Amino acid sequence: MWEYLSPVHPEGGINLPFLFTTSFAIGIVVVWRRYVDMQSRAVPFTWPAPEPSFLNWTSVNIRSPALTSHSVDPSLLPPNHIQGKKYITCFDPSNGLHIATIPADAEIDINIKIDAAKHAFESWKTSSFQARKRVIRSLLAWIVREREMLARVCCRDTGKTMIDAALGEILTTCSKMEWLLAQGEAALRPSKRTTPMLLIHKTAKVYYEPMGVVAAIVSWNYPLHNVLSPIIASLLAGNTIVVKCSEYVAWSSTYFVGAVRECLTACGWDPDVVQLVVCYPEEAEALTTSPDIKHITFIGSETVGKKVAQAATVNLTPVVLELGGKDPAIILPNTNLEQYASLWMRGVFQANGQNCIGIERFIVPVELHDRFLDIMESRIRKLRSGSVLTSSEEGYVSVVDNGSMISNARFEELERLIKAAERDGAEIVCGGERWQHAYHEDGAYFEPTLIGHANENMEIAQTEVFAPIMLVIPYDTIDEAISIANGSRYGLGASVWGPDQRECVSVGRLLECGMVSVNDFGVFYLNQDLPFGGVKASGYGRFGGPEGLRGLTNPKAVVEDRFPWLVQTSIPKTLDYPVRSLVQS
């Protein structure tokens, strides 16, 4: 029979059976690969760009804008508004332009959405990884195609810059999607476990099964990423999800989730797999206490996080909390300050300081302290604040380094903390106050601030400011620097900088936090193969990486016979119930 495995016939000439068999096999492989490719490739869909996302879009200017501005000016309400129903006023915080006024969900609305997600779970939980990844791949293709428009949507709703949107929204979201597509399925595949000698005739596996309807309550600082990140992870895990967005980004979140639902429809799935809740905090308990919610991911403040965790105890719902941070950057002796100055500026002023892993404390050797202040001051004083979605009559767009804050609600508290630090001996090198923009009187701007000669006992050194404030604390010894870094009640992220990488890693290992970057800023989040989360008052649990993905499933241990036809567990007669006698047993 071996002659048929050769392309040459034993008697000479071409071996036709061999060529036919080979061609047939190749054809099957090609057809199968083409079929798999067709079932996996991204499905194109359209979701029109919203008008407020365009440059120089104009609207009514709200004086002293707030979420409830419609109660002061009823003209901001939609024409078909319902008496007695709550609404949320959406506005551009960089200039006060009215974007929309959106109905706020009541408890009954939230329950309806949870129920819809519960019914959609029955079909979604049986979906294949191929189908789930196709939805994610379709979303990724849409984001890449519409990246500039999506960045403008984020800028309009938060007042951030296009660079901040590109780095913090588009890049991070695409990175997470690419990791889920490449590694997510492997993380959720059944994993084999070892068995002891006593169970040598058994095999053990852990299956990661969908939980059901999960919830995500997310913050406003990265509206695209914070909404999509829990959605895509939950979808790959086989769950349906209800996302509760921040009221401050209700408009953009509604747009983003609408696109996800459109994508699900285009891929042939029920759009009710993903739900969005837009409500005020007092109604959110309908979500956190629902018996149909099987897991909660919370991203926000420590105060609200504690309330969420307490509410979740009603049904013993597991919770992942990502709360505040007071991330330190320890600069070791002999560090080249000019080499890392740009990274430090990005670490503080990205998203105008409204970044959970932003650098809030620079712990600097006393001999480098003054030089550090000089380098930073020369840069900070040149920062320009404004709106990136406004251009001149000639069409020129102003160069903006810092956008606006999300609102001016915390300005008084920030000014109090800064003045208290000054009274306690700190030096306010520059900034320190709210700032009035010449052309955007109703914009929420705070001066980029540099504070030197601070110490760890100051209130500002222990409070998360979440603002464009660079705080510098001098130290004498490395042990003191580690003590200062660990002296905060928070423990989210940290960074260590110096010429000796081994020393940096050694110092980083001694820090009480969830993540550390060495000679870099925030890269532990760009690597989506890593778990994200903190310790102490920064929360507990992790999202991201295999740990976070598996956390959205029910691990089920299954033990079965290795050779059921050969050997199975049996009970010796002396141990069998009922036991014959005490002597025999």
Coordinates of C-alpha atoms in Angstrom, one line a residue:
M1 CA 0.0 0.0 0.0
W2 CA 3.0 2.3 0.4
E3 CA 3.2 2.9 -3.3
Y4 CA 0.0 5.0 -3.1
L5 CA 1.7 7.4 -0.7
S6 CA 4.1 8.5 -3.4
P7 CA 3.3 11.0 -6.2
V8 CA 5.2 8.7 -8.6
H9 CA 3.5 5.5 -9.7
P10 CA 5.6 2.3 -9.1
E11 CA 5.3 1.5 -12.8
G12 CA 6.3 5.0 -13.8
G13 CA 4.2 8.2 -14.5
I14 CA 2.0 10.2 -12.2
N15 CA 0.2 8.5 -9.3
L16 CA -3.4 9.7 -9.9
P17 CA -4.9 8.3 -6.7
F18 CA -2.3 10.1 -4.7
L19 CA -2.9 13.4 -6.5
F20 CA -6.7 13.1 -6.2
T21 CA -6.5 12.3 -2.4
T22 CA -4.1 15.1 -1.8
S23 CA -6.1 17.6 -3.7
F24 CA -9.3 16.6 -2.0
A25 CA -7.7 16.9 1.4
I26 CA -6.3 20.4 0.6
G27 CA -9.7 21.4 -0.7
I28 CA -11.4 20.4 2.5
V29 CA -8.8 22.4 4.6
V30 CA -9.2 25.5 2.4
V31 CA -13.0 25.4 2.5
W32 CA -13.0 24.8 6.3
R33 CA -10.6 27.7 6.9
R34 CA -12.7 30.0 4.6
Y35 CA -15.9 28.9 6.5
V36 CA -14.2 29.6 9.9
D37 CA -12.9 33.0 8.6
M38 CA -16.4 34.0 7.4
Q39 CA -17.9 33.0 10.8
S40 CA -15.2 35.0 12.7
R41 CA -14.6 38.1 10.6
A42 CA -15.9 41.4 11.8
V43 CA -19.4 42.3 10.9
P44 CA -19.7 45.9 9.6
F45 CA -22.3 48.1 11.2
T46 CA -23.1 51.8 11.2
W47 CA -23.8 54.1 14.2
P48 CA -24.1 57.7 13.1
A49 CA -21.9 60.3 14.7
P50 CA -23.8 62.5 17.1
E51 CA -24.0 66.2 16.1
P52 CA -22.4 67.5 19.3
S53 CA -19.2 65.6 18.5
F54 CA -18.4 67.9 15.6
L55 CA -16.0 70.8 15.8
N56 CA -17.5 74.2 16.5
W57 CA -21.0 72.7 17.2
T58 CA -23.0 75.3 19.0
S59 CA -25.9 75.1 21.5
V60 CA -27.4 77.0 24.4
N61 CA -24.8 78.1 26.9
I62 CA -25.7 77.2 30.5
R63 CA -24.6 79.6 33.2
S64 CA -23.1 77.7 36.1
P65 CA -24.0 74.3 34.5
A66 CA -25.0 71.4 36.7
L67 CA -26.8 68.1 36.4
T68 CA -30.0 69.7 37.5
S69 CA -29.8 72.9 35.4
H70 CA -33.1 71.9 33.8
S71 CA -34.9 72.5 37.1
V72 CA -33.6 76.1 37.0
D73 CA -34.2 76.6 33.3
P74 CA -37.1 74.4 32.1
S75 CA -36.3 75.3 28.5
L76 CA -33.5 72.7 28.7
L77 CA -36.0 69.9 29.1
P78 CA -37.0 67.9 26.0
P79 CA -40.3 68.9 24.3
N80 CA -42.0 65.7 25.3
H81 CA -40.8 65.5 28.9
I82 CA -42.9 63.8 31.5
Q83 CA -44.0 65.7 34.6
G84 CA -42.6 64.2 37.8
K85 CA -39.9 62.3 36.1
K86 CA -36.3 62.9 36.9
Y87 CA -33.9 64.2 34.2
I88 CA -30.2 64.7 33.8
T89 CA -28.7 67.8 32.1
C90 CA -25.7 66.9 30.0
F91 CA -23.2 69.7 29.2
D92 CA -19.7 70.3 27.9
P93 CA -17.7 71.1 31.1
S94 CA -15.1 73.0 29.0
N95 CA -17.5 75.7 27.9
G96 CA -21.0 75.1 29.5
L97 CA -22.7 74.2 26.2
H98 CA -25.9 72.2 26.7
I99 CA -25.7 68.8 25.0
A100 CA -28.9 67.1 25.9
T101 CA -31.3 66.5 28.8
I102 CA -31.8 62.7 29.3
P103 CA -34.5 60.9 31.3
A104 CA -33.1 59.4 34.5
D105 CA -34.1 55.8 35.2
A106 CA -36.4 55.1 38.1
E107 CA -36.4 51.9 40.1
I108 CA -39.0 50.3 37.9
D109 CA -36.9 51.1 34.8
I110 CA -33.9 49.5 36.3
N111 CA -35.8 46.4 37.2
I112 CA -37.1 46.1 33.6
K113 CA -33.6 46.4 32.2
I114 CA -32.3 43.7 34.6
D115 CA -35.2 41.4 33.6
A116 CA -34.5 42.0 29.9
A117 CA -30.8 41.1 30.4
K118 CA -31.9 38.0 32.4
H119 CA -34.0 36.7 29.5
A120 CA -31.3 37.5 27.0
F121 CA -28.9 35.4 29.1
E122 CA -30.7 32.2 28.2
S123 CA -29.5 32.3 24.6
W124 CA -26.2 34.1 25.1
K125 CA -24.9 31.7 27.7
T126 CA -24.9 28.9 25.0
S127 CA -23.0 31.0 22.5
S128 CA -19.7 29.8 21.3
F129 CA -16.4 31.6 21.9
Q130 CA -16.2 32.1 18.2
A131 CA -19.6 34.0 18.2
R132 CA -18.6 36.1 21.3
K133 CA -15.2 37.0 19.8
R134 CA -17.0 38.0 16.5
V135 CA -19.0 40.6 18.4
I136 CA -15.8 42.0 20.1
R137 CA -13.9 41.9 16.8
S138 CA -16.7 43.9 15.1
L139 CA -16.6 46.5 17.9
L140 CA -12.9 46.7 17.6
A141 CA -13.1 47.3 13.8
W142 CA -15.7 50.0 14.4
I143 CA -13.6 51.8 17.1
V144 CA -10.5 51.8 14.8
R145 CA -12.6 53.1 11.9
E146 CA -14.3 55.8 13.9
R147 CA -11.5 56.6 16.4
E148 CA -11.4 60.3 15.8
M149 CA -15.1 60.7 16.1
L150 CA -15.2 58.6 19.3
A151 CA -12.4 60.7 20.8
R152 CA -14.4 63.9 20.1
V153 CA -17.4 62.4 21.8
C154 CA -15.3 61.8 24.9
C155 CA -13.9 65.3 24.7
R156 CA -17.4 66.8 24.4
D157 CA -18.8 65.1 27.5
T158 CA -15.7 65.4 29.8
G159 CA -13.8 68.4 28.5
K160 CA -10.6 66.4 28.0
T161 CA -8.1 66.8 25.2
M162 CA -7.9 64.7 22.0
I163 CA -4.5 63.4 23.1
D164 CA -6.0 62.2 26.5
A165 CA -8.9 60.6 24.6
A166 CA -6.5 58.9 22.2
L167 CA -4.3 57.4 24.9
G168 CA -6.8 56.8 27.7
E169 CA -9.9 55.9 25.7
I170 CA -9.0 54.5 22.3
L171 CA -5.6 52.9 22.9
T172 CA -6.5 51.2 26.2
T173 CA -9.9 49.9 24.8
C174 CA -8.3 48.5 21.7
S175 CA -5.5 46.9 23.8
K176 CA -8.1 45.1 26.0
M177 CA -10.1 43.9 23.0
E178 CA -7.0 42.6 21.3
W179 CA -6.0 40.7 24.5
L180 CA -9.5 39.2 24.8
L181 CA -9.4 38.1 21.2
A182 CA -5.9 36.6 21.5
Q183 CA -5.9 35.2 25.1
G184 CA -9.4 35.4 26.6
E185 CA -10.6 32.0 25.3
A186 CA -7.6 30.2 26.6
A187 CA -8.1 31.8 30.0
L188 CA -11.7 30.5 30.1
R189 CA -11.1 27.0 28.7
P190 CA -11.4 24.1 31.1
S191 CA -8.1 23.8 33.0
K192 CA -6.6 20.4 34.1
R193 CA -5.6 20.0 37.8
T194 CA -3.4 17.5 39.4
T195 CA -4.6 14.6 41.4
P196 CA -3.0 13.0 44.5
M197 CA -1.7 9.4 44.5
L198 CA -4.8 8.3 46.3
L199 CA -6.9 9.5 43.3
I200 CA -4.5 8.3 40.6
H201 CA -7.4 6.7 38.8
K202 CA -9.2 10.1 38.5
T203 CA -8.8 13.2 36.4
A204 CA -9.7 16.7 37.6
K205 CA -10.8 19.8 35.6
V206 CA -12.1 23.3 36.4
Y207 CA -14.8 24.7 34.1
Y208 CA -15.4 28.4 34.0
E209 CA -19.2 28.8 33.5
P210 CA -21.2 32.0 32.9
M211 CA -22.6 33.6 36.0
G212 CA -25.7 35.2 34.6
V213 CA -26.5 38.9 34.7
V214 CA -23.6 41.0 36.0
A215 CA -23.4 44.7 36.8
A216 CA -20.8 47.3 36.3
I217 CA -21.0 50.7 38.0
V218 CA -18.3 52.9 36.5
S219 CA -16.8 56.4 36.8
W220 CA -16.9 59.3 34.5
N221 CA -13.2 60.0 33.8
Y222 CA -12.9 57.6 30.9
P223 CA -16.4 57.2 29.5
L224 CA -15.6 55.1 26.5
H225 CA -13.2 52.7 28.2
N226 CA -14.9 52.5 31.5
V227 CA -18.2 51.5 29.8
L228 CA -16.8 49.1 27.1
S229 CA -14.2 47.4 29.3
P230 CA -16.6 45.5 31.6
I231 CA -19.0 44.9 28.7
I232 CA -16.5 43.1 26.5
A233 CA -15.1 41.1 29.4
S234 CA -18.6 40.0 30.4
L235 CA -19.6 39.1 26.9
L236 CA -16.6 36.8 26.4
A237 CA -17.3 35.2 29.7
G238 CA -20.8 34.4 28.5
N239 CA -22.7 36.8 30.8
T240 CA -25.2 39.5 30.0
I241 CA -24.5 42.9 31.7
V242 CA -26.2 46.0 33.1
V243 CA -23.9 49.0 33.1
K244 CA -24.6 52.0 35.4
C245 CA -22.7 55.0 34.0
S246 CA -21.9 58.2 35.9
E247 CA -24.5 60.9 35.6
Y248 CA -21.8 63.2 34.4
V249 CA -21.3 61.2 31.2
A250 CA -24.8 60.1 30.6
W251 CA -24.8 61.4 27.0
S252 CA -21.7 59.8 25.8
S253 CA -22.4 56.5 27.6
T254 CA -25.8 56.3 26.0
Y255 CA -24.2 56.7 22.6
F256 CA -21.5 54.1 23.2
V257 CA -23.9 51.5 24.6
G258 CA -26.2 52.2 21.7
A259 CA -23.4 51.2 19.4
V260 CA -22.7 48.0 21.3
R261 CA -26.4 47.0 21.0
E262 CA -26.3 47.8 17.3
C263 CA -23.3 45.6 16.9
L264 CA -25.0 42.7 18.7
T265 CA -28.0 43.1 16.4
A266 CA -25.7 43.1 13.3
C267 CA -24.1 39.9 14.6
G268 CA -27.5 38.2 15.0
W269 CA -27.9 38.5 18.7
D270 CA -30.4 40.0 21.1
P271 CA -29.3 43.6 21.9
D272 CA -30.8 43.1 25.4
V273 CA -27.6 41.2 26.2
V274 CA -26.2 44.7 27.1
Q275 CA -28.2 47.2 29.1
L276 CA -27.4 50.8 30.3
V277 CA -28.8 52.3 33.4
V278 CA -28.7 56.1 33.7
C279 CA -29.8 57.3 37.1
Y280 CA -29.0 59.3 40.1
P281 CA -27.2 57.6 43.1
E282 CA -30.4 57.3 45.2
E283 CA -31.9 54.9 42.6
A284 CA -28.8 52.8 42.1
E285 CA -29.7 50.5 45.0
A286 CA -32.2 48.9 42.8
L287 CA -29.2 47.5 40.9
T288 CA -26.9 46.7 43.8
T289 CA -29.6 44.8 45.8
S290 CA -31.2 42.9 43.0
P291 CA -31.2 39.1 43.5
D292 CA -30.8 38.7 39.7
I293 CA -27.4 40.5 39.7
K294 CA -24.7 37.8 40.1
H295 CA -21.6 40.0 40.2
I296 CA -20.8 43.7 40.6
T297 CA -17.8 45.6 39.4
F298 CA -17.5 49.1 40.9
I299 CA -15.1 51.9 39.8
G300 CA -15.4 55.1 41.8
S301 CA -14.9 56.7 45.1
E302 CA -14.2 55.0 48.4
T303 CA -17.4 56.5 50.0
V304 CA -19.7 55.2 47.3
G305 CA -17.8 51.9 47.1
K306 CA -18.5 51.2 50.7
K307 CA -22.2 51.7 50.1
V308 CA -22.1 49.4 47.1
A309 CA -20.4 46.7 49.1
Q310 CA -22.9 47.0 51.9
A311 CA -25.9 46.8 49.6
A312 CA -24.4 43.8 47.9
T313 CA -24.5 41.8 51.2
V314 CA -28.3 41.7 50.9
N315 CA -27.9 38.8 48.4
L316 CA -24.3 38.0 49.0
T317 CA -23.4 39.3 45.6
P318 CA -19.6 39.2 44.9
V319 CA -18.1 42.6 44.3
V320 CA -14.9 43.9 42.8
L321 CA -14.0 47.4 44.1
E322 CA -11.6 49.8 42.4
L323 CA -11.6 52.9 44.6
G324 CA -9.4 55.9 45.1
G325 CA -5.6 56.1 45.0
K326 CA -2.8 58.3 46.2
D327 CA -0.2 56.8 43.9
P328 CA 3.4 57.6 44.9
A329 CA 6.4 58.0 42.5
I330 CA 9.6 57.3 44.4
I331 CA 12.6 58.9 42.7
L332 CA 15.9 57.3 43.9
P333 CA 19.2 59.1 44.3
N334 CA 21.2 59.9 41.2
T335 CA 18.2 59.7 38.9
N336 CA 18.4 61.7 35.7
L337 CA 15.6 64.2 36.2
E338 CA 15.6 65.5 32.6
Q339 CA 15.3 61.9 31.3
Y340 CA 11.9 61.2 32.9
A341 CA 10.4 64.7 33.1
S342 CA 8.0 64.2 30.2
L343 CA 6.7 61.0 31.8
W344 CA 6.1 62.7 35.1
M345 CA 4.2 65.5 33.4
R346 CA 2.0 62.9 31.7
G347 CA 1.6 61.0 35.0
V348 CA 0.1 64.1 36.7
F349 CA -1.6 66.1 34.0
Q350 CA -3.1 63.4 31.8
A351 CA -6.9 63.8 31.9
N352 CA -6.1 66.9 34.0
G353 CA -5.2 64.7 37.0
Q354 CA -8.6 62.9 36.9
N355 CA -6.9 59.5 36.6
C356 CA -7.2 56.8 39.2
I357 CA -3.6 55.7 38.6
G358 CA -2.3 59.3 38.2
I359 CA 0.8 60.2 40.2
E360 CA -0.4 62.1 43.3
R361 CA 2.9 62.2 45.3
F362 CA 6.5 62.6 44.2
I363 CA 8.9 61.4 46.8
V364 CA 12.2 63.0 45.9
P365 CA 15.7 62.9 47.5
V366 CA 16.3 66.1 49.4
E367 CA 19.4 66.8 47.3
L368 CA 17.3 66.6 44.1
H369 CA 14.2 68.4 45.4
D370 CA 14.9 72.0 44.3
R371 CA 16.2 70.9 40.9
F372 CA 13.1 68.8 40.4
L373 CA 10.9 71.9 41.2
D374 CA 12.8 74.0 38.7
I375 CA 12.4 71.5 35.9
M376 CA 8.7 71.0 36.6
E377 CA 7.9 74.7 37.1
S378 CA 9.3 75.6 33.7
R379 CA 7.0 73.1 32.1
I380 CA 3.9 73.6 34.2
R381 CA 3.8 77.3 33.7
K382 CA 3.6 76.8 30.0
L383 CA 0.5 74.5 30.1
R384 CA -2.5 75.8 28.2
S385 CA -6.1 75.1 29.2
G386 CA -9.2 75.2 27.0
S387 CA -11.6 73.4 24.8
V388 CA -10.3 71.3 22.0
L389 CA -13.6 71.3 20.1
T390 CA -13.5 75.1 19.4
S391 CA -11.7 76.8 16.6
S392 CA -11.3 80.4 15.4
E393 CA -13.3 81.9 12.6
E394 CA -10.3 81.1 10.3
G395 CA -10.6 77.4 11.2
Y396 CA -7.5 77.3 13.5
V397 CA -7.8 75.0 16.5
S398 CA -6.1 76.2 19.6
V399 CA -3.3 74.1 21.1
V400 CA -4.6 72.8 24.4
D401 CA -2.5 70.8 26.9
N402 CA -5.1 70.6 29.6
G403 CA -8.8 70.3 29.1
S404 CA -11.3 71.1 31.8
M405 CA -12.3 69.4 35.0
I406 CA -15.6 67.4 34.9
S407 CA -17.2 70.2 37.0
N408 CA -16.3 72.9 39.4
A409 CA -18.0 71.1 42.4
R410 CA -14.7 70.3 44.1
F411 CA -12.8 73.6 43.5
E412 CA -13.5 75.0 46.9
E413 CA -12.2 71.8 48.6
L414 CA -9.1 71.8 46.4
E415 CA -8.3 75.4 47.2
R416 CA -8.8 74.7 51.0
L417 CA -6.3 71.7 50.8
I418 CA -3.7 73.8 49.0
K419 CA -4.0 76.8 51.4
A420 CA -3.8 74.4 54.4
A421 CA -0.6 72.9 53.0
E422 CA 0.8 76.4 52.5
R423 CA 0.1 77.2 56.2
D424 CA 1.8 74.0 57.2
G425 CA 5.0 75.0 55.4
A426 CA 4.6 73.8 51.8
E427 CA 5.6 76.0 48.9
I428 CA 3.0 76.8 46.3
V429 CA 5.4 77.2 43.4
C430 CA 2.6 77.9 40.8
G431 CA -1.1 77.5 40.4
G432 CA -3.3 76.6 43.3
E433 CA -6.6 78.2 42.3
R434 CA -9.6 77.9 39.9
W435 CA -9.1 79.6 36.6
Q436 CA -11.4 81.8 34.6
H437 CA -11.1 81.1 30.8
A438 CA -11.2 84.3 28.8
Y439 CA -13.6 82.8 26.2
H440 CA -15.3 80.0 28.2
E441 CA -16.7 81.7 31.3
D442 CA -18.7 78.7 32.3
G443 CA -15.9 76.2 31.8
A444 CA -14.6 74.3 34.8
Y445 CA -10.9 75.0 34.9
F446 CA -8.3 74.6 37.6
E447 CA -4.8 75.9 37.4
P448 CA -2.0 73.3 36.9
T449 CA -0.4 73.4 40.3
L450 CA 3.1 72.6 41.7
I451 CA 3.6 72.2 45.4
G452 CA 7.0 71.7 47.0
H453 CA 8.5 71.1 50.4
A454 CA 5.4 69.1 51.5
N455 CA 5.4 66.4 54.1
E456 CA 3.5 63.1 54.6
N457 CA 1.5 64.5 57.5
M458 CA -0.2 67.2 55.5
E459 CA -3.9 66.7 54.6
I460 CA -3.2 67.1 50.9
A461 CA -0.6 64.3 51.1
Q462 CA -3.2 61.9 52.5
T463 CA -6.2 62.9 50.4
E464 CA -6.9 61.9 46.8
V465 CA -7.1 65.2 45.0
F466 CA -7.9 63.8 41.5
A467 CA -6.8 67.1 40.0
P468 CA -3.9 68.7 38.1
I469 CA -1.7 69.0 41.2
M470 CA 1.9 67.9 41.4
L471 CA 2.9 67.4 45.1
V472 CA 6.6 67.0 46.0
I473 CA 7.8 65.5 49.2
P474 CA 11.5 65.4 50.0
Y475 CA 13.2 62.5 51.8
D476 CA 16.6 61.7 53.3
T477 CA 16.9 57.9 53.1
I478 CA 15.3 55.2 50.9
D479 CA 13.8 53.6 54.0
E480 CA 12.1 56.9 54.7
A481 CA 10.9 57.1 51.1
I482 CA 9.3 53.7 51.4
S483 CA 7.7 54.6 54.7
I484 CA 6.2 57.8 53.2
A485 CA 4.9 55.8 50.2
N486 CA 3.3 53.2 52.4
G487 CA 2.0 55.9 54.9
S488 CA -1.2 56.4 52.9
R489 CA -4.4 54.5 53.5
Y490 CA -4.6 53.9 49.8
G491 CA -2.7 51.3 47.8
L492 CA -3.6 51.3 44.1
G493 CA -0.6 51.8 42.0
A494 CA 3.0 53.2 42.3
S495 CA 6.2 53.8 40.4
V496 CA 9.9 53.7 41.2
W497 CA 12.5 55.7 39.2
G498 CA 16.3 55.4 39.2
P499 CA 19.4 54.4 37.3
D500 CA 19.7 50.9 38.9
Q501 CA 16.7 48.8 37.7
R502 CA 17.4 46.1 40.3
E503 CA 17.2 48.6 43.1
C504 CA 14.0 50.0 41.6
V505 CA 12.4 46.6 41.6
S506 CA 13.6 45.9 45.1
V507 CA 12.0 49.1 46.3
G508 CA 8.8 48.4 44.3
R509 CA 8.5 44.9 46.0
L510 CA 8.3 46.7 49.4
L511 CA 5.4 49.0 48.4
E512 CA 1.9 48.3 49.7
C513 CA -0.1 48.5 46.5
G514 CA -1.6 46.4 43.7
M515 CA 0.7 47.5 40.8
V516 CA 4.1 49.0 40.3
S517 CA 5.8 50.5 37.2
V518 CA 9.6 50.8 37.0
N519 CA 10.9 53.9 35.2
D520 CA 7.6 54.3 33.5
F521 CA 4.0 55.5 34.2
G522 CA 0.9 53.4 34.2
V523 CA 2.1 50.7 31.8
F524 CA 0.7 48.0 34.1
Y525 CA -2.7 48.9 32.7
L526 CA -1.8 49.0 29.1
N527 CA -0.7 45.4 29.5
Q528 CA -4.1 43.8 29.6
D529 CA -2.6 40.4 30.5
L530 CA -2.2 41.8 34.1
P531 CA -4.8 42.0 36.9
F532 CA -5.8 45.5 37.8
G533 CA -6.7 46.6 41.4
G534 CA -5.4 47.7 44.7
V535 CA -5.1 47.0 48.4
K536 CA -6.2 48.8 51.6
A537 CA -8.7 51.6 51.0
S538 CA -8.1 51.3 47.2
G539 CA -10.5 48.3 47.2
Y540 CA -10.3 44.6 46.6
G541 CA -10.6 42.1 43.8
R542 CA -9.2 42.4 40.4
F543 CA -10.4 43.1 36.8
G544 CA -8.2 42.6 33.8
G545 CA -6.0 39.7 32.9
P546 CA -6.9 36.0 33.4
E547 CA -7.7 36.7 37.0
G548 CA -10.3 39.4 36.2
L549 CA -11.9 37.4 33.4
R550 CA -12.2 34.3 35.5
G551 CA -13.7 36.4 38.3
L552 CA -16.7 36.9 36.0
T553 CA -17.4 33.2 35.9
N554 CA -18.5 30.4 38.3
P555 CA -15.6 28.0 38.6
K556 CA -16.9 24.4 38.7
A557 CA -14.6 21.5 39.8
V558 CA -15.3 18.2 38.0
V559 CA -13.7 14.9 38.9
E560 CA -14.2 11.8 36.7
D561 CA -12.7 8.4 36.2
R562 CA -9.5 8.2 34.2
F563 CA -10.3 4.7 32.9
P564 CA -13.9 4.0 33.8
W565 CA -13.9 0.7 31.9
L566 CA -10.9 -0.4 34.0
V567 CA -11.1 0.9 37.5
Q568 CA -13.6 2.9 39.6
T569 CA -14.0 3.8 43.2
S570 CA -15.3 0.9 45.4
I571 CA -15.9 0.7 49.1
P572 CA -14.1 -2.2 51.0
K573 CA -16.6 -4.5 52.8
T574 CA -15.1 -3.6 56.2
L575 CA -15.9 0.1 55.6
D576 CA -19.2 -0.4 53.8
Y577 CA -22.5 0.8 55.5
P578 CA -24.0 -0.6 57.5
V579 CA -20.7 -1.5 59.3
R580 CA -20.8 -5.2 60.3
S581 CA -19.2 -4.8 63.8
L582 CA -16.7 -2.7 65.7
V583 CA -14.1 -5.4 65.6
Q584 CA -14.3 -6.0 61.8
S585 CA -14.4 -2.3 61.0

